Amino acid sequence: MAAEKPSSKGQAWFCTTGLPSDIMIEVEDMTFHLHKFPLMSKSRKLHQLITEQETQRNDQQEPEEERDEIEEILCQISLLDFPGGSETFEMAAKFCYGVKVDLNSSIIAPLRCAGEFLEMTEEYSEDNLISKTERFFSHSVLKSLKESIKALKSCERVMALAESLGITERCIDSIASRASSADPALFGWPVSEAANENIKSSSNQALWNGIESAVRRKGGGARSNNADSWFEDLALLSLPLFKRLILAMKVRDLNPEIVESCLMYYAKKHIPGISRLNRKPSSSSSSIASEGGQREVLETIVSNLPLHKSSRSSTATRFLFGLLRTANILNAAEECRSTLEKKIGLQLEQATLDDLLIPSYSYLNETLYDVDCLERILGHFLDGLQEEGNVGEIEAGEDGGGSNVRSPTLMLVGKLIDGYLAEIASDANLKPDRFHNLAISLPEQARLFDDGLYRAVDVYLKAHPWISEAEREKICGVMDCQKLTLEACTHAAQNERLPLRAVVQVLFFEQLQLRHAIAGTLIAAEADPARPSMLRRREEETEAEAEAGEEVEAGAMQEGGSNTWRAAVRENQVLRLDMDSMRTRVHQLERECSTMKKVIDKIDKEGPRGNNGGWRGSLTRRFGCKFKTQVCDSHEQTVVNARKGRQQQQHPHQQ
């Protein structure tokens, strides 16, 4: 049959065949003016409806004056709840007239349902609509991941009939199976049907031999184009369909990273404001305007997140923090927020300081940032470490002398928490107990140095000058003065905000560390077999000088050997001066430490002075030195001794 040329005129659809229409079919708000024969030849349902109407018309007795009138419309049929609406019926009508219909994934499901509704079977007419759409669906749509997603999206218009025909289930199975066949470790997942096109268009002409895989894993075009394209198509699904698809993926044990990426794309598409970099809602997110709809999407995303630790580091961690902030804003269920906090705690070392700064959205919290939330997250992190046995291994290593064994994960979190403490320390509403409890929540192994903790303490004392002396000492008690660097010790010794006890401890441990360093140098020198022991030096001093003189005399008699023996004599002289100077300095430090202990005990009994300048001056007078210059002098003296030794090597004394 020749193809006709239908046209739409307002709310009416006409088939311009040159013959008057003899049937009128109403679908939704559209009226189709058609002909009986093409429709009856393809659709059993329309054939039955037309036949029944004609039979009823013939049985009716009409007045004589109306029998002679020529009726243009013999039949009028109304198809209520037609699957796919007027657009789908228009395509089905064109098929009945023999017009070629270009099938695609976006219309295949409604058109297949329309054929079922109109009973356009192969038994009724050869090469009918049902068989034609079924072949295209099986051979073209289900063979492709992206096309299956488009077909699943089109099922939303004809959900009831598509469910009964199994179209929805077949699309979901196809998507889940093809997504699971993508190997994320090899192909820079997920692989889509346009992979070959992207390889040709890529600026890097690497082949499919492993090199291309490495390029794509690093963020090549295949990763950013192929993967993102079908993820974005997936994000267009309605929430009920998306739930079923995610469930099917999890049943098939799909790679958790792919499931997580699907959830991330869907959340970013339907929940505005998750990312701090892009606060403007996308055009597609306008379909979910109410807070209730966004809350439902959020809780669905969180309930389906894999509980494993994400391997894609900061990107996924930042996304989780975005979900947590949104959950607080939307007042999501407590279980939803608890799940997010636990998952964040498992990968806290991948977070940044900006992620941790979660604003307080509740009127019950007085602080600017939600400190309670961070304490819970930190608790989950420590619980995870304990389950893995990391903390136990660290403590066992320190007890057994392996103090250099530290968990990199724990140290990263320690540095992160120190930065967080320094950031929230300026909050005037932050109570001393809250600051203290958060600072001591991490084990000692989390910090190699306490400089970051000292900085947070200093900021807190500066922002809270009204707290009592006892609270100031409690705040300063969170840091270990033995783990402060020389720069931090120098700053702390002059810090007017620190209480007396803290400053004295800083100075004491600074001097003590210096003493240990010098003592360690002496022990190392005695243990060195190439150098004589300090205990034997006094006894062998005279003998060494005599032997040196004899060696010089004997060496002078040998050609070319005098320089070697003279160098040995000079080295002995330099070593003697260096050891004598260091021994004298150690004795001085011992006397100073003894004096400091006595002064500390006396100060503890007398109590702090009236002002900072008073007790600092008192310490200076009682110790007989200034602590800052004393620390520097101890280092400078060593340098001076070393320089003297080098000068003596250049101009040796005659023995």
XYZ file of C-alpha atoms in Angstrom:
655
model
C 0.000 0.000 0.000
C 1.342 3.413 -0.856
C 2.493 5.594 1.925
C 0.054 8.248 2.901
C 0.810 11.808 4.010
C -0.921 12.466 7.302
C -0.953 15.955 8.784
C -1.887 17.488 12.140
C -4.301 20.411 12.293
C -4.705 21.700 15.849
C -6.214 18.912 17.955
C -7.253 16.871 14.906
C -5.161 14.479 12.828
C -6.090 13.865 9.190
C -4.886 11.282 6.721
C -4.732 12.956 3.315
C -5.526 10.034 0.984
C -8.011 11.866 -1.200
C -10.841 9.799 0.269
C -13.197 11.007 2.982
C -12.589 9.575 6.466
C -15.042 6.957 7.600
C -13.871 6.514 11.194
C -12.920 8.938 13.970
C -10.786 7.748 16.897
C -10.218 9.859 20.022
C -7.001 9.384 22.004
C -6.434 11.792 24.906
C -7.025 15.295 23.489
C -6.364 14.326 19.869
C -8.979 13.240 17.286
C -7.757 11.034 14.416
C -9.745 11.065 11.171
C -8.895 7.727 9.547
C -10.203 4.936 7.336
C -11.590 1.605 8.428
C -9.866 -0.770 6.066
C -6.149 -0.060 6.921
C -6.906 -0.219 10.632
C -9.041 -3.353 10.492
C -6.415 -5.160 8.389
C -3.741 -4.825 11.109
C -5.577 -4.546 14.438
C -7.898 -7.222 15.752
C -9.106 -4.909 18.512
C -10.056 -2.096 16.133
C -11.725 -4.635 13.837
C -13.870 -5.850 16.712
C -14.765 -2.325 17.896
C -15.722 -1.188 14.395
C -17.740 -4.327 13.726
C -19.629 -4.032 17.001
C -20.456 -0.400 16.344
C -21.714 -1.094 12.835
C -23.858 -3.951 14.106
C -25.411 -1.727 16.748
C -26.070 0.963 14.151
C -27.781 -1.439 11.769
C -30.014 -2.796 14.524
C -31.302 0.638 15.415
C -34.516 1.879 13.711
C -33.928 5.368 12.325
C -36.617 7.934 11.263
C -37.462 8.063 7.560
C -36.300 11.658 7.172
C -32.811 10.806 8.483
C -32.260 7.697 6.358
C -31.662 9.715 3.219
C -28.980 11.856 4.806
C -25.398 10.989 3.884
C -23.320 10.503 6.942
C -19.660 11.381 6.622
C -18.606 9.665 9.823
C -19.966 6.184 10.202
C -17.916 5.180 13.296
C -16.603 7.074 16.319
C -14.358 5.256 18.809
C -12.750 6.522 21.999
C -9.630 4.699 23.228
C -9.227 5.470 26.922
C -5.878 4.927 28.635
C -4.116 4.152 25.397
C -0.458 3.237 26.223
C 1.894 6.034 25.237
C -0.881 8.508 24.451
C -1.637 10.202 21.149
C 1.993 10.196 19.956
C 2.228 6.427 20.178
C -1.161 5.939 18.511
C -0.055 8.165 15.649
C 2.944 5.886 14.997
C 0.732 2.802 15.223
C -1.728 4.355 12.745
C 1.103 5.165 10.333
C 2.236 1.548 10.571
C -1.291 0.432 9.665
C -1.201 2.679 6.581
C 2.158 1.226 5.564
C 4.203 4.301 6.402
C 7.764 3.407 7.450
C 8.325 4.063 11.133
C 11.912 4.614 12.261
C 12.248 2.595 15.416
C 14.563 3.712 18.210
C 15.132 2.953 21.865
C 13.078 5.896 23.110
C 9.840 4.756 21.445
C 10.236 0.991 21.286
C 8.617 0.230 24.661
C 5.475 2.388 24.152
C 5.103 1.124 20.578
C 5.418 -2.491 21.705
C 2.723 -1.849 24.323
C 0.527 -0.150 21.712
C 0.773 -3.221 19.500
C -0.267 -5.370 22.443
C -3.188 -3.054 23.261
C -4.430 -3.064 19.625
C -3.795 -6.833 19.292
C -1.573 -6.397 16.250
C -0.295 -9.987 16.354
C 1.433 -12.106 13.743
C -1.525 -14.534 13.688
C -3.868 -11.754 12.705
C -1.633 -10.152 10.067
C 1.782 -11.111 8.740
C 4.800 -8.981 9.774
C 2.677 -7.068 12.234
C 3.662 -4.423 14.789
C 4.275 -6.777 17.740
C 6.747 -8.987 15.887
C 8.482 -6.014 14.305
C 9.017 -4.175 17.601
C 9.996 -7.394 19.385
C 12.732 -8.120 16.869
C 14.145 -4.618 17.154
C 13.977 -4.764 20.939
C 15.845 -8.080 21.144
C 18.428 -7.545 18.405
C 19.231 -3.856 18.803
C 18.148 -2.499 22.168
C 19.135 -5.301 24.529
C 22.538 -5.664 22.880
C 23.590 -2.198 23.990
C 24.023 -0.717 27.459
C 23.032 2.832 26.569
C 20.099 1.770 24.395
C 18.781 -0.442 27.181
C 18.847 2.536 29.532
C 16.906 4.660 27.037
C 14.342 1.902 26.592
C 13.985 1.550 30.347
C 13.389 5.296 30.581
C 10.606 5.034 27.966
C 8.888 2.354 30.052
C 7.891 5.040 32.557
C 5.145 6.193 30.170
C 3.590 2.719 29.922
C 4.668 1.227 33.235
C 1.714 -1.071 33.920
C 1.653 -2.750 30.503
C 5.446 -2.778 30.204
C 5.630 -4.632 33.523
C 3.091 -7.245 32.397
C 4.981 -7.782 29.122
C 8.317 -8.104 30.923
C 9.897 -5.210 29.054
C 11.023 -3.417 32.209
C 12.598 -6.516 33.709
C 14.433 -7.365 30.492
C 15.872 -3.857 30.286
C 17.052 -3.970 33.892
C 18.672 -7.380 33.414
C 20.424 -6.176 30.267
C 21.819 -3.077 31.987
C 22.993 -4.983 35.060
C 24.654 -7.758 33.045
C 26.418 -5.411 30.652
C 27.576 -3.111 33.436
C 28.975 -6.086 35.331
C 30.904 -7.274 32.265
C 32.973 -4.065 32.280
C 36.302 -4.618 34.019
C 37.172 -1.354 35.820
C 40.770 -2.419 36.391
C 41.469 -3.073 32.714
C 39.322 -0.808 30.586
C 38.911 2.342 32.652
C 35.324 1.337 33.318
C 32.648 1.332 32.249
C 33.008 0.319 28.590
C 30.283 1.565 26.300
C 29.456 0.852 22.706
C 31.166 4.019 21.475
C 34.544 2.889 22.743
C 36.023 2.413 19.296
C 34.912 5.866 18.176
C 36.488 7.483 21.202
C 39.714 5.602 20.614
C 39.908 6.936 17.068
C 39.117 10.489 18.115
C 41.441 10.466 21.109
C 44.552 12.584 20.844
C 46.543 9.721 22.309
C 46.555 7.002 19.644
C 47.330 4.182 22.090
C 46.175 0.704 21.156
C 44.080 -1.819 23.073
C 47.179 -3.510 24.443
C 47.264 -2.300 28.038
C 48.770 1.102 27.253
C 45.370 2.465 26.335
C 43.977 1.073 29.551
C 46.544 2.967 31.593
C 45.755 6.176 29.745
C 42.054 5.799 30.360
C 42.521 5.031 34.026
C 44.377 8.312 34.373
C 41.348 10.217 33.126
C 41.500 9.818 29.369
C 38.710 10.552 26.938
C 37.156 7.110 27.235
C 36.712 7.552 30.974
C 35.288 11.044 30.789
C 33.087 10.476 27.719
C 31.945 6.844 27.633
C 31.518 6.315 31.350
C 29.949 9.667 32.066
C 27.540 9.371 29.130
C 25.770 6.239 30.332
C 25.946 7.390 33.935
C 24.143 10.569 32.913
C 21.523 8.553 31.009
C 21.047 6.427 34.101
C 20.505 9.542 36.212
C 17.424 10.422 34.127
C 15.469 7.410 35.392
C 12.654 7.835 37.859
C 13.435 6.937 41.449
C 11.414 3.665 41.532
C 13.133 2.368 38.400
C 16.527 3.494 39.671
C 15.958 1.613 42.938
C 15.165 -1.589 41.067
C 18.203 -1.204 38.832
C 20.588 -0.664 41.750
C 19.117 -3.690 43.507
C 19.669 -5.806 40.386
C 23.282 -4.590 40.189
C 23.924 -5.518 43.818
C 22.320 -8.945 43.351
C 24.740 -9.619 40.488
C 27.691 -8.652 42.754
C 28.573 -5.748 40.503
C 31.829 -3.940 41.229
C 31.058 -1.631 44.202
C 32.875 1.254 42.512
C 30.458 1.149 39.562
C 27.462 1.048 41.899
C 28.911 3.961 43.850
C 29.441 5.991 40.667
C 25.839 5.379 39.591
C 24.641 6.641 42.957
C 26.928 9.687 42.810
C 25.696 10.755 39.369
C 22.075 10.276 40.344
C 22.479 12.287 43.552
C 24.254 15.152 41.785
C 21.503 15.220 39.160
C 18.558 15.313 41.558
C 19.890 16.956 44.741
C 21.201 20.499 44.184
C 23.962 21.876 46.367
C 25.844 18.655 47.178
C 29.068 20.060 45.774
C 30.374 23.318 47.237
C 31.902 24.142 43.853
C 28.513 24.161 42.117
C 25.677 25.545 44.213
C 23.344 26.210 41.258
C 20.747 23.474 40.715
C 20.821 21.814 37.329
C 17.916 22.044 34.923
C 17.037 18.386 35.435
C 16.783 18.822 39.193
C 13.759 21.101 38.835
C 11.544 17.998 38.723
C 12.285 17.470 42.444
C 11.431 20.825 43.946
C 10.120 19.765 47.331
C 12.297 18.921 50.294
C 10.394 15.668 50.725
C 11.369 14.501 47.236
C 15.008 15.417 47.752
C 15.008 13.704 51.135
C 13.639 10.516 49.577
C 16.350 10.538 46.912
C 19.028 11.193 49.518
C 17.920 8.366 51.793
C 17.753 6.012 48.817
C 21.284 6.919 47.752
C 22.689 6.465 51.255
C 20.907 3.170 51.906
C 22.450 1.689 48.749
C 26.002 2.975 49.221
C 28.558 0.158 49.490
C 29.950 -0.151 52.994
C 33.457 -0.838 51.729
C 36.207 1.765 51.805
C 36.179 3.671 48.539
C 39.381 3.405 46.514
C 38.839 6.648 44.636
C 40.008 8.694 47.587
C 39.148 12.346 47.902
C 36.465 12.529 45.203
C 34.186 10.003 46.880
C 35.024 11.345 50.353
C 34.117 14.893 49.365
C 30.855 13.568 47.896
C 30.034 11.804 51.174
C 30.598 15.001 53.141
C 28.314 16.799 50.690
C 25.616 14.199 51.315
C 26.070 14.615 55.059
C 25.675 18.397 54.912
C 22.576 17.996 52.740
C 21.165 15.380 55.115
C 21.497 17.860 57.975
C 19.791 20.586 55.953
C 16.911 18.335 54.843
C 16.606 16.817 58.333
C 17.008 13.296 56.982
C 16.429 10.215 59.098
C 18.892 9.515 61.900
C 19.816 6.180 60.341
C 20.730 7.938 57.102
C 23.075 10.381 58.835
C 24.586 7.649 60.998
C 25.367 5.558 57.915
C 27.106 8.495 56.273
C 29.166 9.237 59.374
C 30.276 5.622 59.627
C 31.289 5.427 55.966
C 33.197 8.715 56.225
C 34.944 7.429 59.337
C 36.277 4.444 57.395
C 38.130 6.755 55.002
C 38.699 9.851 57.126
C 42.366 10.066 56.114
C 41.219 10.921 52.560
C 39.318 14.021 53.705
C 40.474 17.631 53.664
C 40.115 20.343 56.273
C 37.394 22.007 54.199
C 35.392 18.762 54.319
C 35.498 18.644 58.111
C 34.077 22.141 58.549
C 30.414 21.092 58.699
C 28.201 24.008 59.783
C 25.801 23.555 62.677
C 22.239 23.557 61.360
C 20.585 22.784 64.695
C 19.587 25.418 67.211
C 20.773 23.069 69.948
C 24.414 23.544 68.919
C 26.049 26.741 70.128
C 29.223 26.363 68.083
C 29.648 27.527 64.517
C 30.709 24.084 63.313
C 29.193 20.731 64.207
C 31.814 19.404 66.625
C 29.558 16.568 67.805
C 29.369 15.198 64.276
C 33.141 15.229 63.890
C 33.587 13.464 67.233
C 31.299 10.670 66.046
C 33.159 10.402 62.728
C 36.482 10.277 64.562
C 35.100 7.571 66.828
C 34.181 5.447 63.788
C 37.687 5.984 62.406
C 39.332 4.808 65.622
C 36.979 1.827 65.822
C 37.988 0.875 62.290
C 41.662 1.087 63.180
C 41.083 -1.067 66.220
C 39.298 -3.682 64.148
C 42.168 -3.745 61.675
C 44.635 -4.086 64.527
C 46.684 -1.026 63.559
C 46.587 0.590 66.990
C 47.501 -2.641 68.701
C 50.469 -3.119 66.384
C 51.683 0.404 67.043
C 51.469 0.039 70.810
C 53.184 -3.333 70.677
C 55.913 -1.844 68.507
C 56.558 0.933 71.001
C 56.593 -1.425 73.949
C 59.042 -3.636 72.143
C 61.358 -0.828 71.187
C 59.980 -0.301 67.672
C 58.785 3.251 68.278
C 59.579 4.214 64.699
C 56.663 2.054 63.491
C 53.750 4.421 62.971
C 50.517 4.128 61.036
C 50.531 6.566 58.077
C 46.727 6.627 58.170
C 46.678 7.597 61.840
C 49.288 10.322 61.333
C 47.321 11.806 58.417
C 44.218 12.014 60.586
C 46.284 13.487 63.422
C 47.455 16.298 61.183
C 43.893 16.791 59.944
C 42.461 17.033 63.463
C 45.184 19.500 64.512
C 44.174 21.745 61.628
C 40.506 21.378 62.565
C 41.254 22.309 66.182
C 43.125 25.422 65.071
C 40.172 26.367 62.842
C 37.447 25.994 65.484
C 39.572 27.349 68.353
C 38.573 30.923 67.539
C 34.880 30.136 68.164
C 33.942 32.029 71.337
C 31.199 29.477 72.131
C 33.547 26.498 72.123
C 33.793 25.268 75.702
C 37.202 24.274 77.130
C 36.007 20.732 77.837
C 34.923 20.253 74.208
C 38.278 21.458 72.925
C 40.160 19.329 75.462
C 38.198 16.139 74.770
C 38.608 16.422 71.002
C 42.336 17.144 71.309
C 43.043 14.085 73.457
C 40.776 11.722 71.505
C 43.619 10.570 69.252
C 46.323 8.218 70.559
C 49.841 9.497 71.146
C 51.107 7.791 67.989
C 49.020 10.093 65.805
C 51.486 12.974 66.185
C 55.206 12.911 65.591
C 55.445 16.537 66.761
C 52.915 18.581 68.716
C 53.542 21.858 66.890
C 50.089 21.753 65.258
C 48.470 21.081 68.606
C 50.413 23.953 70.176
C 49.182 26.289 67.446
C 45.555 25.274 68.172
C 46.103 25.802 71.902
C 47.594 29.230 71.287
C 44.633 30.256 69.085
C 42.171 29.013 71.705
C 43.846 30.899 74.563
C 43.937 34.046 72.461
C 40.225 33.787 71.604
C 39.205 32.888 75.192
C 41.112 35.263 77.512
C 38.387 35.027 80.179
C 38.843 31.354 81.092
C 40.270 30.519 84.525
C 43.865 29.572 85.268
C 42.859 25.976 85.931
C 41.131 25.760 82.535
C 44.163 27.293 80.845
C 46.409 24.667 82.389
C 43.965 21.945 81.336
C 43.981 23.216 77.762
C 47.786 23.320 77.703
C 47.860 19.799 79.102
C 46.733 18.350 75.769
C 50.187 18.892 74.238
C 53.394 17.097 75.099
C 56.192 19.614 75.634
C 58.752 16.941 74.828
C 57.375 16.711 71.267
C 57.712 20.410 70.413
C 60.318 21.471 67.879
C 62.918 24.140 68.633
C 60.855 26.799 66.810
C 57.737 25.932 68.826
C 59.717 25.901 72.078
C 61.192 29.310 71.317
C 57.731 30.721 70.601
C 56.211 29.106 73.687
C 58.960 30.445 75.967
C 57.927 33.995 75.036
C 54.157 33.364 74.845
C 52.442 35.582 77.408
C 49.173 33.634 77.058
C 50.564 30.352 78.371
C 50.295 29.673 82.124
C 53.401 29.545 84.269
C 53.497 25.765 84.589
C 53.363 25.283 80.809
C 56.206 27.724 80.142
C 58.404 26.131 82.823
C 57.728 22.685 81.358
C 58.642 23.902 77.881
C 61.908 25.368 79.130
C 62.720 22.349 81.269
C 62.157 19.804 78.523
C 64.022 21.954 76.036
C 67.083 21.921 78.281
C 66.584 18.233 79.006
C 66.446 17.380 75.321
C 69.611 19.344 74.737
C 71.321 17.460 77.528
C 70.240 14.114 76.085
C 71.475 15.148 72.644
C 74.933 16.031 74.005
C 75.062 12.892 76.122
C 74.119 10.836 73.081
C 76.964 12.410 71.153
C 79.410 11.479 73.915
C 78.171 7.894 74.041
C 78.452 7.619 70.268
C 82.005 8.940 70.417
C 82.951 6.405 73.092
C 81.336 3.575 71.168
C 83.278 4.464 68.008
C 86.303 2.108 67.848
C 88.159 4.598 65.682
C 88.272 7.061 68.622
C 89.716 6.495 72.151
C 87.236 6.278 75.061
C 86.743 9.289 77.328
C 87.401 7.091 80.353
C 90.796 6.059 79.007
C 91.763 9.434 77.637
C 93.161 10.845 80.879
C 95.290 7.730 81.464
C 96.594 7.555 77.912
C 96.960 11.283 77.333
C 100.711 11.493 78.034
C 101.403 8.209 76.332
C 99.458 9.277 73.252
C 101.455 12.483 72.953
C 104.746 10.588 73.254
C 103.632 8.018 70.733
C 102.526 10.775 68.405
C 105.954 12.384 68.639
C 107.694 9.070 67.942
C 105.326 8.412 65.029
C 106.087 11.843 63.599
C 109.827 11.166 63.943
C 109.533 7.766 62.316
C 107.243 9.093 59.644
C 109.632 11.879 58.767
C 112.146 9.232 57.786
C 109.743 7.757 55.273
C 109.257 9.489 51.917
C 105.687 10.699 51.344
C 104.372 9.549 54.796
C 104.787 12.689 56.921
C 101.437 14.251 56.004
C 99.465 11.219 57.193
C 100.975 11.168 60.673
C 100.658 14.912 61.119
C 96.968 14.665 60.266
C 96.542 11.970 62.931
C 98.159 14.187 65.550
C 95.910 17.116 64.612
C 92.794 14.925 64.809
C 93.718 13.785 68.305
C 94.117 17.374 69.423
C 90.772 18.467 67.938
C 88.990 15.502 69.489
C 90.444 16.256 72.930
C 89.262 19.882 72.820
C 85.808 18.901 71.564
C 85.239 16.280 74.252
C 86.485 18.536 77.040
C 84.120 21.315 75.934
C 81.119 18.993 75.697
C 81.867 17.454 79.108
C 82.000 20.915 80.660
C 78.697 21.850 79.002
C 76.971 18.706 80.282
C 78.033 19.524 83.845
C 76.648 23.043 83.430
C 73.313 21.682 82.138
C 73.088 19.274 85.061
C 73.482 22.149 87.495
C 70.908 24.238 85.597
C 68.379 21.386 85.557
C 68.853 20.864 89.275
C 68.293 24.578 89.885
C 65.187 24.552 87.669
C 63.667 21.644 89.578
C 64.127 23.464 92.863
C 62.580 26.656 91.463
C 59.643 24.741 89.989
C 58.930 23.105 93.337
C 59.130 26.456 95.081
C 56.860 28.143 92.516
C 54.292 25.360 92.877
C 54.221 26.025 96.620
C 54.102 29.831 96.365
C 51.655 30.020 93.420
C 51.837 32.246 90.276
C 52.936 35.863 90.479
C 50.734 38.849 89.922
C 51.637 39.300 86.266
C 53.482 37.468 83.523
C 56.398 39.865 83.485
C 56.905 39.354 87.244
C 57.266 35.583 87.216
C 59.281 35.585 84.020
C 61.702 38.065 85.567
C 61.800 35.945 88.700
C 62.694 32.867 86.655
C 65.447 34.788 84.910
C 66.942 36.034 88.177
C 66.747 32.651 89.917
C 68.206 30.689 87.019
C 70.854 33.306 86.401
C 70.239 33.234 82.607
C 67.700 33.977 79.902
C 66.180 30.817 78.582
C 65.865 31.833 74.956
C 69.493 32.874 74.698
C 70.558 29.922 76.800
C 69.055 27.492 74.263
C 70.660 29.360 71.404
C 74.013 29.633 73.256
C 74.139 25.893 73.721
C 73.869 25.387 70.001
C 76.243 28.252 69.193
C 78.890 26.888 71.592
C 78.950 23.609 69.687
C 79.405 25.478 66.430
C 82.230 27.560 67.937
C 83.986 24.435 69.155
C 83.660 22.854 65.744
C 85.128 25.947 64.111
C 88.034 25.942 66.585
C 88.695 22.336 65.685
C 88.800 23.124 61.972
C 91.157 26.048 62.584
C 93.446 23.825 64.626
C 93.478 21.341 61.787
C 94.709 24.070 59.485
C 97.281 25.449 62.064
C 98.162 22.576 64.436
C 100.025 23.159 67.671
C 103.448 21.622 67.986
C 103.599 18.842 70.504
